[in-house]
Amino acid sequence: MRYAVLGTGTVGRTVAAKLASLGHEVTVGTRDPQATLARTEPDGYGNPPFAQWQPEHPEVRLATFNEAAASADIIVNATNGAAALAALEAAGADNLAGKVLLDIANPLDFSQGMPPSLNPVNTDSLGEQIQRAFPQAKVVKTLNTMNTLVMVDPARVPGEHHTFVSGDDADAKKAATDVLVSFGWPAESIIDLGDITTARGTEMLLPIWLRLWGALGHADFNFHIAGARTGA
Ligand code: NAP
C-alpha cells in the first residue's frame, strides 16, 4: 500500500517509520522539502531536525504535501492541529478525494498559554472540520488519544487498553481498523464510536490526557474502558 504521512513532527516520523517497517511505500509530506531538510535546530518539542532523522529511514521519501497526497492510496494527517486545514488544502482536495484519511491531529490551541485549550471544541471537532472541508475524503479520526510511541506499539502500555475510530464511512473505518491491527492493536481494543461527530469526544480527552502526563511523569499510559465488551 502507498501511504502519505502529512507531517514532519514526531508523530509523522513515528507513524511513517512504522508503516515503512511493515513494507509499505511511505512518503512524508511537508510544506517545503528543502526548507525542512535545511533546518538544523531541534523543533519546539526538542525533537532533532528532520535531516537528522531521515538518514536512519532512507526508505521514507520526503515531498510536498501535494506530491505526497497525490502518490498515496491512504493519507495520514499528522500535522499541527491549528494548521491541519491549511496543510490539507495544500495537499489538494483532488488528491484526497475518495481516499481514506486517517486524522491523528488534535486541535490544541496554545494561544492563551499552557495548558492548551481546544479549538474547535464541544459542538465541533477538527475531524468534522476536515470532513466538511473535504467532503470527498473518507475521514477517520483515530489514535489521537495517546502518545505517538503507543500508537505504533500498544504493548508499551501493559494490560488491555483502548483506541477509537470515528467516521462516516464504514469501509474507511474497516481500513483504519486494519491499519491499527497491523500496528499491534487487538481488534477487540478498537472501539467504533460512530460517525465523525464522535471525534468531539476523543479530541476532548486531550485536556485530561495532558494532565495525566503531568501527574504520571511519563507518556506510556492509555485509556482502558472498563466493560467495553459488555453488550458488544
Ligand atoms: P506538530 O509540530 O504539531 O506539527 C508539525 C507539522 O505541522 C509539520 O509537518 C508542519 O509542516 C505542519 N505545519 C505547521 N504549521 C503549518 C502551517 N502554517 N501550514 C501547514 N503546515 C503546518 O507535530 P507533532 O508533534 O508530530 O504532532 C502532529 C499532530 O499529532 C498534532 O496535531 C498533535 O496534536 C497530534 N498528536 C500528537 C501526539 C504526540 O504524541 N505528540 C499524540 C496524539 C496526537 P512542515 O513540515 O512544513 O514544518
Coordinates of C-alpha atoms and ligand atoms in Angstrom, one line a residue:
M1 CA 0.0 0.0 0.0
R2 CA 1.2 3.6 -0.7
Y3 CA 0.9 6.0 2.3
A4 CA 1.3 9.7 2.6
V5 CA 2.0 10.8 6.1
L6 CA 1.4 14.5 6.2
G7 CA 3.6 15.9 9.0
T8 CA 7.3 16.0 9.8
G9 CA 7.0 16.2 13.6
T10 CA 7.4 13.3 16.0
V11 CA 4.0 11.8 15.1
G12 CA 4.6 11.9 11.3
R13 CA 8.1 10.4 11.7
T14 CA 6.9 7.7 14.1
V15 CA 3.9 6.6 12.0
A16 CA 5.9 6.8 8.8
A17 CA 8.7 4.6 10.2
K18 CA 6.2 2.1 11.4
L19 CA 4.4 1.9 8.1
A20 CA 7.7 1.5 6.2
S21 CA 8.8 -1.2 8.6
L22 CA 5.6 -3.1 7.6
G23 CA 6.6 -2.9 4.0
H24 CA 4.5 0.0 2.8
E25 CA 5.7 2.7 0.4
V26 CA 5.7 5.8 2.5
T27 CA 6.1 9.5 1.6
V28 CA 6.2 12.1 4.3
G29 CA 4.6 15.4 3.4
T30 CA 5.8 18.9 4.3
R31 CA 5.3 22.5 3.1
D32 CA 8.8 22.8 1.6
P33 CA 11.1 19.8 1.5
Q34 CA 14.2 21.9 1.0
A35 CA 13.4 24.1 4.0
T36 CA 12.5 21.1 6.1
L37 CA 15.9 19.4 5.3
A38 CA 17.7 22.7 5.9
R39 CA 16.6 23.0 9.5
T40 CA 19.4 22.4 11.9
E41 CA 17.7 23.2 15.2
P42 CA 15.5 20.9 17.3
D43 CA 11.8 21.6 17.0
G44 CA 9.7 23.2 19.7
Y45 CA 9.4 19.9 21.5
G46 CA 13.1 19.2 21.4
N47 CA 13.0 16.7 18.6
P48 CA 16.1 16.6 16.4
P49 CA 15.7 18.2 12.9
F50 CA 14.2 16.1 10.2
A51 CA 17.5 15.9 8.3
Q52 CA 18.9 14.0 11.3
W53 CA 16.0 11.5 11.3
Q54 CA 15.9 10.9 7.6
P55 CA 19.2 9.1 7.1
E56 CA 18.0 6.5 9.6
H57 CA 14.9 5.9 7.4
P58 CA 16.2 6.1 3.8
E59 CA 13.2 4.2 2.5
V60 CA 10.8 7.0 3.6
R61 CA 10.5 9.7 0.9
L62 CA 10.0 13.4 1.7
A63 CA 7.9 15.5 -0.7
T64 CA 5.5 18.4 -0.6
F65 CA 2.1 17.9 1.0
N66 CA 0.6 17.9 -2.6
E67 CA 3.1 15.4 -4.1
A68 CA 2.8 13.1 -1.1
A69 CA -1.0 13.0 -1.2
A70 CA -1.1 12.6 -4.9
S71 CA 1.1 9.5 -4.7
A72 CA -0.8 7.7 -1.9
D73 CA -3.7 5.3 -1.5
I74 CA -4.2 6.2 2.2
I75 CA -3.3 9.5 3.8
V76 CA -2.4 10.2 7.4
N77 CA -2.9 13.7 8.8
A78 CA -0.2 14.2 11.4
T79 CA 0.0 18.0 11.1
N80 CA -0.3 20.6 13.7
G81 CA -4.0 20.9 14.6
A82 CA -4.1 24.6 14.1
A83 CA -2.6 24.2 10.6
A84 CA -4.3 21.0 9.6
L85 CA -6.8 22.5 7.2
A86 CA -4.1 24.6 5.5
A87 CA -1.9 21.6 5.2
L88 CA -4.7 19.5 3.7
E89 CA -5.6 22.4 1.4
A90 CA -2.0 22.3 0.2
A91 CA -2.3 18.5 -0.2
G92 CA -5.2 19.2 -2.6
A93 CA -8.8 18.2 -2.5
D94 CA -8.4 16.2 -5.7
N95 CA -5.6 14.2 -4.1
L96 CA -7.8 13.4 -1.0
A97 CA -11.0 12.6 -2.9
G98 CA -12.1 9.0 -2.5
K99 CA -9.2 8.2 -0.2
V100 CA -9.1 7.1 3.5
L101 CA -7.8 10.0 5.5
L102 CA -6.6 9.0 9.0
D103 CA -6.8 12.1 11.2
I104 CA -4.5 11.8 14.2
A105 CA -4.2 15.5 14.8
N106 CA -5.6 17.4 17.8
P107 CA -6.9 21.0 17.7
L108 CA -4.7 22.2 20.6
D109 CA -4.7 26.0 21.0
F110 CA -1.6 27.4 22.7
S111 CA -2.6 31.0 22.1
Q112 CA -3.6 31.5 25.7
G113 CA -0.5 29.7 27.0
M114 CA -0.3 26.5 28.9
P115 CA -2.1 24.2 29.3
P116 CA -3.5 24.5 25.8
S117 CA -7.2 24.7 25.2
L118 CA -9.1 23.1 22.3
N119 CA -10.4 24.9 19.2
P120 CA -12.8 23.8 18.0
V121 CA -14.5 22.1 21.0
N122 CA -17.8 20.9 22.3
T123 CA -20.1 21.4 19.3
D124 CA -17.5 20.8 16.6
S125 CA -14.2 19.0 16.1
L126 CA -11.2 19.1 13.9
G127 CA -12.2 15.8 12.4
E128 CA -15.6 17.3 11.4
Q129 CA -14.0 20.4 10.1
I130 CA -11.7 18.3 7.9
Q131 CA -14.7 16.1 6.7
R132 CA -16.7 19.3 5.9
A133 CA -13.8 20.9 4.0
F134 CA -13.0 17.8 2.0
P135 CA -16.4 16.0 1.6
Q136 CA -15.0 13.5 -0.8
A137 CA -12.3 12.3 1.6
K138 CA -13.2 9.4 3.9
V139 CA -12.0 10.9 7.2
V140 CA -11.4 8.6 10.2
K141 CA -10.4 10.1 13.4
T142 CA -8.2 7.7 15.4
L143 CA -5.1 7.3 17.5
N144 CA -5.2 10.9 18.8
T145 CA -5.8 9.9 22.4
M146 CA -2.4 8.6 23.2
N147 CA 1.3 9.3 22.9
T148 CA 2.8 8.6 19.4
L149 CA 5.0 5.7 20.6
V150 CA 2.0 4.0 22.0
M151 CA 0.1 4.5 18.7
V152 CA 2.5 2.2 16.8
D153 CA 3.5 -0.1 19.7
P154 CA 0.5 -0.6 22.0
A155 CA 2.4 -3.2 24.0
R156 CA 4.3 -0.3 25.6
V157 CA 1.3 0.0 27.9
P158 CA 0.7 -3.1 30.0
G159 CA -2.7 -4.8 30.0
E160 CA -5.8 -4.1 28.0
H161 CA -6.3 -0.6 26.8
H162 CA -8.3 1.0 24.0
T163 CA -8.3 3.2 21.0
F164 CA -11.2 4.7 19.0
V165 CA -12.4 5.2 15.4
S166 CA -14.8 7.9 14.4
G167 CA -16.0 8.4 10.8
D168 CA -18.9 8.4 8.4
D169 CA -17.7 5.7 6.1
A170 CA -17.9 2.1 7.3
D171 CA -15.4 0.8 4.8
A172 CA -12.9 3.5 5.7
K173 CA -13.3 2.6 9.4
K174 CA -12.6 -1.0 8.4
A175 CA -9.5 0.1 6.6
A176 CA -8.4 2.2 9.6
T177 CA -9.0 -0.8 11.8
D178 CA -6.8 -3.0 9.6
V179 CA -4.0 -0.4 9.9
L180 CA -4.3 -0.4 13.7
V181 CA -4.3 -4.2 13.9
S182 CA -1.2 -4.1 11.8
F183 CA 0.3 -1.8 14.4
G184 CA -0.4 -4.4 17.1
W185 CA -3.8 -3.3 18.4
P186 CA -6.0 -6.3 19.2
A187 CA -9.3 -5.9 17.2
E188 CA -11.3 -6.0 20.4
S189 CA -9.4 -3.0 21.8
I190 CA -10.6 -0.8 18.9
I191 CA -13.9 0.9 19.7
D192 CA -16.0 2.2 16.8
L193 CA -17.7 5.3 18.3
G194 CA -19.9 6.1 15.3
D195 CA -19.9 9.0 12.9
I196 CA -17.3 11.7 12.6
T197 CA -19.2 13.9 15.2
T198 CA -17.9 11.4 17.8
A199 CA -14.4 12.9 17.2
R200 CA -15.6 15.7 19.5
G201 CA -15.4 13.2 22.4
T202 CA -11.9 11.8 21.6
E203 CA -10.5 15.3 21.0
M204 CA -11.9 16.4 24.3
L205 CA -9.9 13.7 26.0
L206 CA -6.8 15.7 25.4
P207 CA -7.2 18.0 28.4
I208 CA -7.2 15.0 30.8
W209 CA -4.5 13.2 28.8
L210 CA -2.2 16.2 29.2
R211 CA -2.9 16.4 32.9
L212 CA -2.3 12.7 33.3
W213 CA 1.0 13.1 31.5
G214 CA 2.0 15.8 34.0
A215 CA 0.8 13.8 37.0
L216 CA 2.3 10.4 36.0
G217 CA 5.6 11.9 34.6
H218 CA 5.6 9.7 31.6
A219 CA 3.6 9.1 28.4
D220 CA 3.4 5.3 28.4
F221 CA -0.2 5.2 29.5
N222 CA -3.6 4.9 27.8
F223 CA -7.3 4.8 28.4
H224 CA -8.9 1.5 29.4
I225 CA -12.6 1.4 29.1
A226 CA -13.8 -1.0 31.7
G227 CA -16.8 -3.0 30.5
A228 CA -16.1 -2.2 26.9
R229 CA -17.1 -5.7 25.8
T230 CA -20.4 -5.6 27.6
G231 CA -23.2 -5.8 25.1
A232 CA -20.8 -5.9 22.2
Ligands
NAP1 P1 3.5 19.4 15.1 O1 4.7 20.1 15.5 O2 2.2 19.6 15.9 O3 3.1 19.6 13.5 C1 4.2 19.5 12.6 C2 3.6 19.6 11.2 O4 2.6 20.6 11.1 C3 4.7 19.8 10.2 O5 4.6 18.9 9.1 C4 4.5 21.3 9.8 O6 4.8 21.5 8.4 C5 3.0 21.4 9.9 N1 2.6 22.8 10.0 C6 2.9 23.6 11.0 N2 2.4 24.9 10.7 C7 1.9 24.8 9.5 C8 1.2 25.7 8.6 N3 1.1 27.0 9.0 N4 0.8 25.3 7.4 C9 0.9 24.0 7.0 N5 1.5 23.1 7.8 C10 2.0 23.5 9.0 O7 3.8 17.8 15.1 P2 3.6 16.6 16.1 O8 4.1 17.0 17.4 O9 4.2 15.4 15.4 O10 2.1 16.4 16.2 C11 1.3 16.2 15.0 C12 -0.2 16.1 15.4 O11 -0.4 14.9 16.1 C13 -0.7 17.3 16.2 O12 -1.9 17.6 15.7 C14 -0.7 16.7 17.6 O13 -1.7 17.4 18.4 C15 -1.2 15.3 17.3 N6 -0.8 14.3 18.3 C16 0.4 14.2 18.9 C17 0.7 13.2 19.8 C18 2.1 13.1 20.3 O14 2.5 12.1 20.9 N7 3.0 14.1 20.1 C19 -0.2 12.3 20.2 C20 -1.5 12.4 19.6 C21 -1.8 13.4 18.7 P3 6.4 21.5 7.9 O15 6.7 20.0 7.8 O16 6.3 22.2 6.7 O17 7.1 22.1 9.0

